[in-house]
Every structure is written in structure tokens, then in C-alpha cells.
Coordinates of C-alpha atoms and ligand atoms in Angstrom, one line a residue:
M279 CA 8.7 17.6 8.9
A280 CA 5.0 18.4 8.5
Y281 CA 3.0 16.0 6.4
A282 CA 0.3 17.7 4.5
Y283 CA -2.5 15.2 3.6
D284 CA -4.5 15.9 0.4
D285 CA -7.9 14.3 1.0
Q286 CA -8.6 14.5 -2.8
N287 CA -6.1 11.7 -3.5
I288 CA -7.4 8.6 -5.3
F289 CA -7.0 6.3 -2.3
A290 CA -8.9 8.7 -0.1
K291 CA -11.7 8.6 -2.7
I292 CA -11.6 4.7 -2.6
L293 CA -11.8 4.8 1.2
R294 CA -14.9 7.1 1.0
G295 CA -16.5 4.7 -1.5
E296 CA -16.5 7.4 -4.2
I297 CA -14.7 5.1 -6.7
P298 CA -14.7 1.3 -6.9
N299 CA -11.9 -1.0 -6.0
S300 CA -11.2 -4.7 -6.1
T301 CA -11.0 -5.4 -2.3
V302 CA -8.9 -8.3 -1.1
L303 CA -9.2 -7.6 2.6
E304 CA -10.8 -5.1 4.9
T305 CA -10.0 -4.7 8.6
E306 CA -11.0 -2.1 11.2
H307 CA -8.1 0.2 10.2
S308 CA -6.8 -1.1 6.9
L309 CA -7.9 -1.9 3.3
A310 CA -6.2 -4.1 0.7
F311 CA -7.2 -4.0 -2.9
R312 CA -5.7 -5.0 -6.3
D313 CA -3.6 -2.4 -8.1
L314 CA -5.4 -1.1 -11.2
Y315 CA -2.1 -1.3 -13.2
P316 CA -0.6 -4.6 -12.0
Q317 CA 3.2 -5.0 -12.5
A318 CA 3.2 -8.6 -11.5
P319 CA 0.6 -11.5 -11.6
K320 CA -0.1 -10.7 -8.0
H321 CA -0.1 -7.0 -7.1
V322 CA -2.0 -5.9 -4.1
L323 CA -2.0 -2.5 -2.4
V324 CA -2.5 -2.3 1.4
I325 CA -3.4 1.1 2.9
P326 CA -4.3 2.3 6.3
K327 CA -7.8 3.9 6.6
G328 CA -6.3 6.9 8.5
A329 CA -5.0 10.0 6.7
Y330 CA -1.3 9.2 6.4
V331 CA 0.9 10.4 3.5
C332 CA 3.6 7.9 3.6
F333 CA 5.3 5.1 5.7
D334 CA 7.4 7.4 7.9
H335 CA 4.3 9.6 8.6
F336 CA 2.4 6.5 9.7
A337 CA 5.3 5.0 11.7
Q338 CA 5.8 8.3 13.5
T339 CA 2.3 9.3 14.3
A340 CA -0.2 6.4 14.0
S341 CA -1.6 4.7 17.1
D342 CA -0.2 1.3 18.2
T343 CA -3.6 -0.2 17.3
E344 CA -3.5 1.1 13.7
I345 CA 0.1 -0.1 13.3
V346 CA -0.6 -3.5 14.5
D347 CA -3.8 -3.7 12.4
Y348 CA -1.8 -2.6 9.3
V349 CA 1.1 -4.9 9.7
R350 CA -1.2 -7.8 10.4
A351 CA -3.2 -7.0 7.3
V352 CA -0.1 -7.2 5.2
G353 CA 0.6 -10.6 6.7
E354 CA -2.9 -11.8 6.1
V355 CA -2.8 -10.7 2.4
C356 CA 0.5 -12.6 2.0
K357 CA -1.2 -15.6 3.3
M358 CA -4.4 -15.2 1.2
E359 CA -2.4 -14.7 -1.9
G360 CA -0.1 -17.6 -1.2
V361 CA 3.1 -15.8 -1.7
E362 CA 5.2 -17.2 1.1
E363 CA 6.7 -20.2 -0.8
D364 CA 7.9 -18.5 -4.0
G365 CA 8.5 -15.1 -2.4
F366 CA 7.3 -11.6 -2.9
R367 CA 8.4 -8.0 -2.8
L368 CA 7.1 -5.3 -0.4
I369 CA 7.5 -1.7 -1.7
S370 CA 6.4 1.6 -0.2
N371 CA 7.4 4.6 -2.3
A372 CA 7.6 7.9 -0.4
G373 CA 8.0 11.3 -1.9
R374 CA 9.6 12.7 -5.0
D375 CA 12.7 10.6 -5.4
A376 CA 10.8 7.4 -5.0
V377 CA 8.1 8.6 -7.5
Q378 CA 5.2 8.2 -5.1
E379 CA 2.2 8.8 -7.3
V380 CA -0.6 8.6 -4.7
P381 CA 0.0 10.6 -1.5
H382 CA -1.7 8.1 0.8
L383 CA 0.5 5.5 2.4
H384 CA 0.4 2.2 0.6
V385 CA 2.6 -0.9 0.4
H386 CA 2.7 -2.8 -2.8
I387 CA 2.8 -6.6 -2.4
L388 CA 4.2 -8.0 -5.7
A389 CA 4.5 -11.6 -6.5
G390 CA 3.8 -14.4 -9.1
R391 CA 6.9 -14.0 -11.2
P392 CA 10.7 -13.5 -10.7
L393 CA 11.0 -9.9 -9.8
G394 CA 14.6 -9.3 -10.6
R395 CA 17.0 -7.3 -8.4
M396 CA 15.6 -4.6 -6.1
L397 CA 16.8 -1.6 -8.1
E398 CA 18.2 -1.0 -11.6
R399 CA 21.6 0.4 -11.5
A400 CA 21.6 4.1 -12.2
Ligands
DGP91 P1 3.0 4.6 -6.2 O1 3.8 5.0 -7.4 O2 3.8 3.8 -5.2 O3 2.3 5.8 -5.5 O4 1.9 3.6 -6.7 C1 0.6 4.0 -6.9 C2 -0.1 2.8 -7.5 O5 -1.5 3.0 -7.4 C3 0.2 2.4 -8.9 O6 0.8 1.1 -8.9 C4 -1.1 2.4 -9.6 C5 -2.1 2.4 -8.5 N1 -3.4 3.1 -8.8 C6 -3.5 4.4 -9.3 N2 -4.8 4.7 -9.4 C7 -5.5 3.7 -8.9 C8 -6.9 3.4 -8.8 O7 -7.7 4.2 -9.0 N3 -7.2 2.2 -8.3 C9 -6.3 1.2 -8.0 N4 -6.8 0.0 -7.5 N5 -5.0 1.4 -8.1 C10 -4.6 2.6 -8.6

């Protein structure tokens, strides 16, 4: 599948500094910032700086360096937010059925309250 990246998406604008964000962590290849519409007391988004649409695009085509940086950034945010003890949820929506709103790879780190079961039953 070809992944068409739209460089006008909101996270691309954040990466270019065109709109502000509440940064939690910045590394060479990744950026973590607070979700504008938090769904839990702790809700951080972690994105790669590269132009990747979704997780599978990234996992299939990013360099090893980018992947290591990104995964380590997620781990570092978990540590910074202190979520290990009570737990957290990591979500990465991809495409239509998952209702991905912003077409730049992001994982949500959600924590700070009981999060319920993974999915509502259809
Ligand atoms: P998703 O549905 O997985 O694509 O989630 C996109 C998330 O992005 C959603 O939780 C709200 C968040 N979001 C949308 N616009 C902005 C923005 O301008 N700034 C920040 N920090 N978050 C945003």
C-alpha cells in the first residue's frame, strides 16, 4: 500500500513550529506533547518527526535509528509521567475504521484514572 502523507496536517504544523504545543519531551527524531482534548488526567501524544502517516507506515519504512528513538521516547514519557505503577494505555489509531483524525503517526499515552476495557462491545 502507498502511504500518501499530507504535510498540511496539524501535527506537521506543530513540527514546523507553525502552531504551539505543550511539549513534554523532544528528542532527535521524536516529539511528545499534551493532547489538546485530554481524555484522561494524563494524555500525551508521541510523534516521530519524520513524515509517517500511521504506525504500520513507520514500522515498515522508518530507519532503525528513528524507530529506536521513537520507542525510547515513549518509554521516557512513561517514566516522566509516572504511569508505571498504576498503569496506562497506549493507543495508535490508523485509518478510517480506527477513526484516525490526524494523519501523522501518533501514539496516545493515557493514564491517571481507571480506563475501562479496551473496546466497547459493538
Ligand atoms: P486520533 O483520533 O488518534 O487521530 O487523535 C488525534 C488527537 O489529536 C486527538 O486526541 C486530539 C488531538 N489534537 C487535535 N488537534 C490538536 C492540536 O492542535 N494540538 C494538540 N496538542 N492535540 C490535538
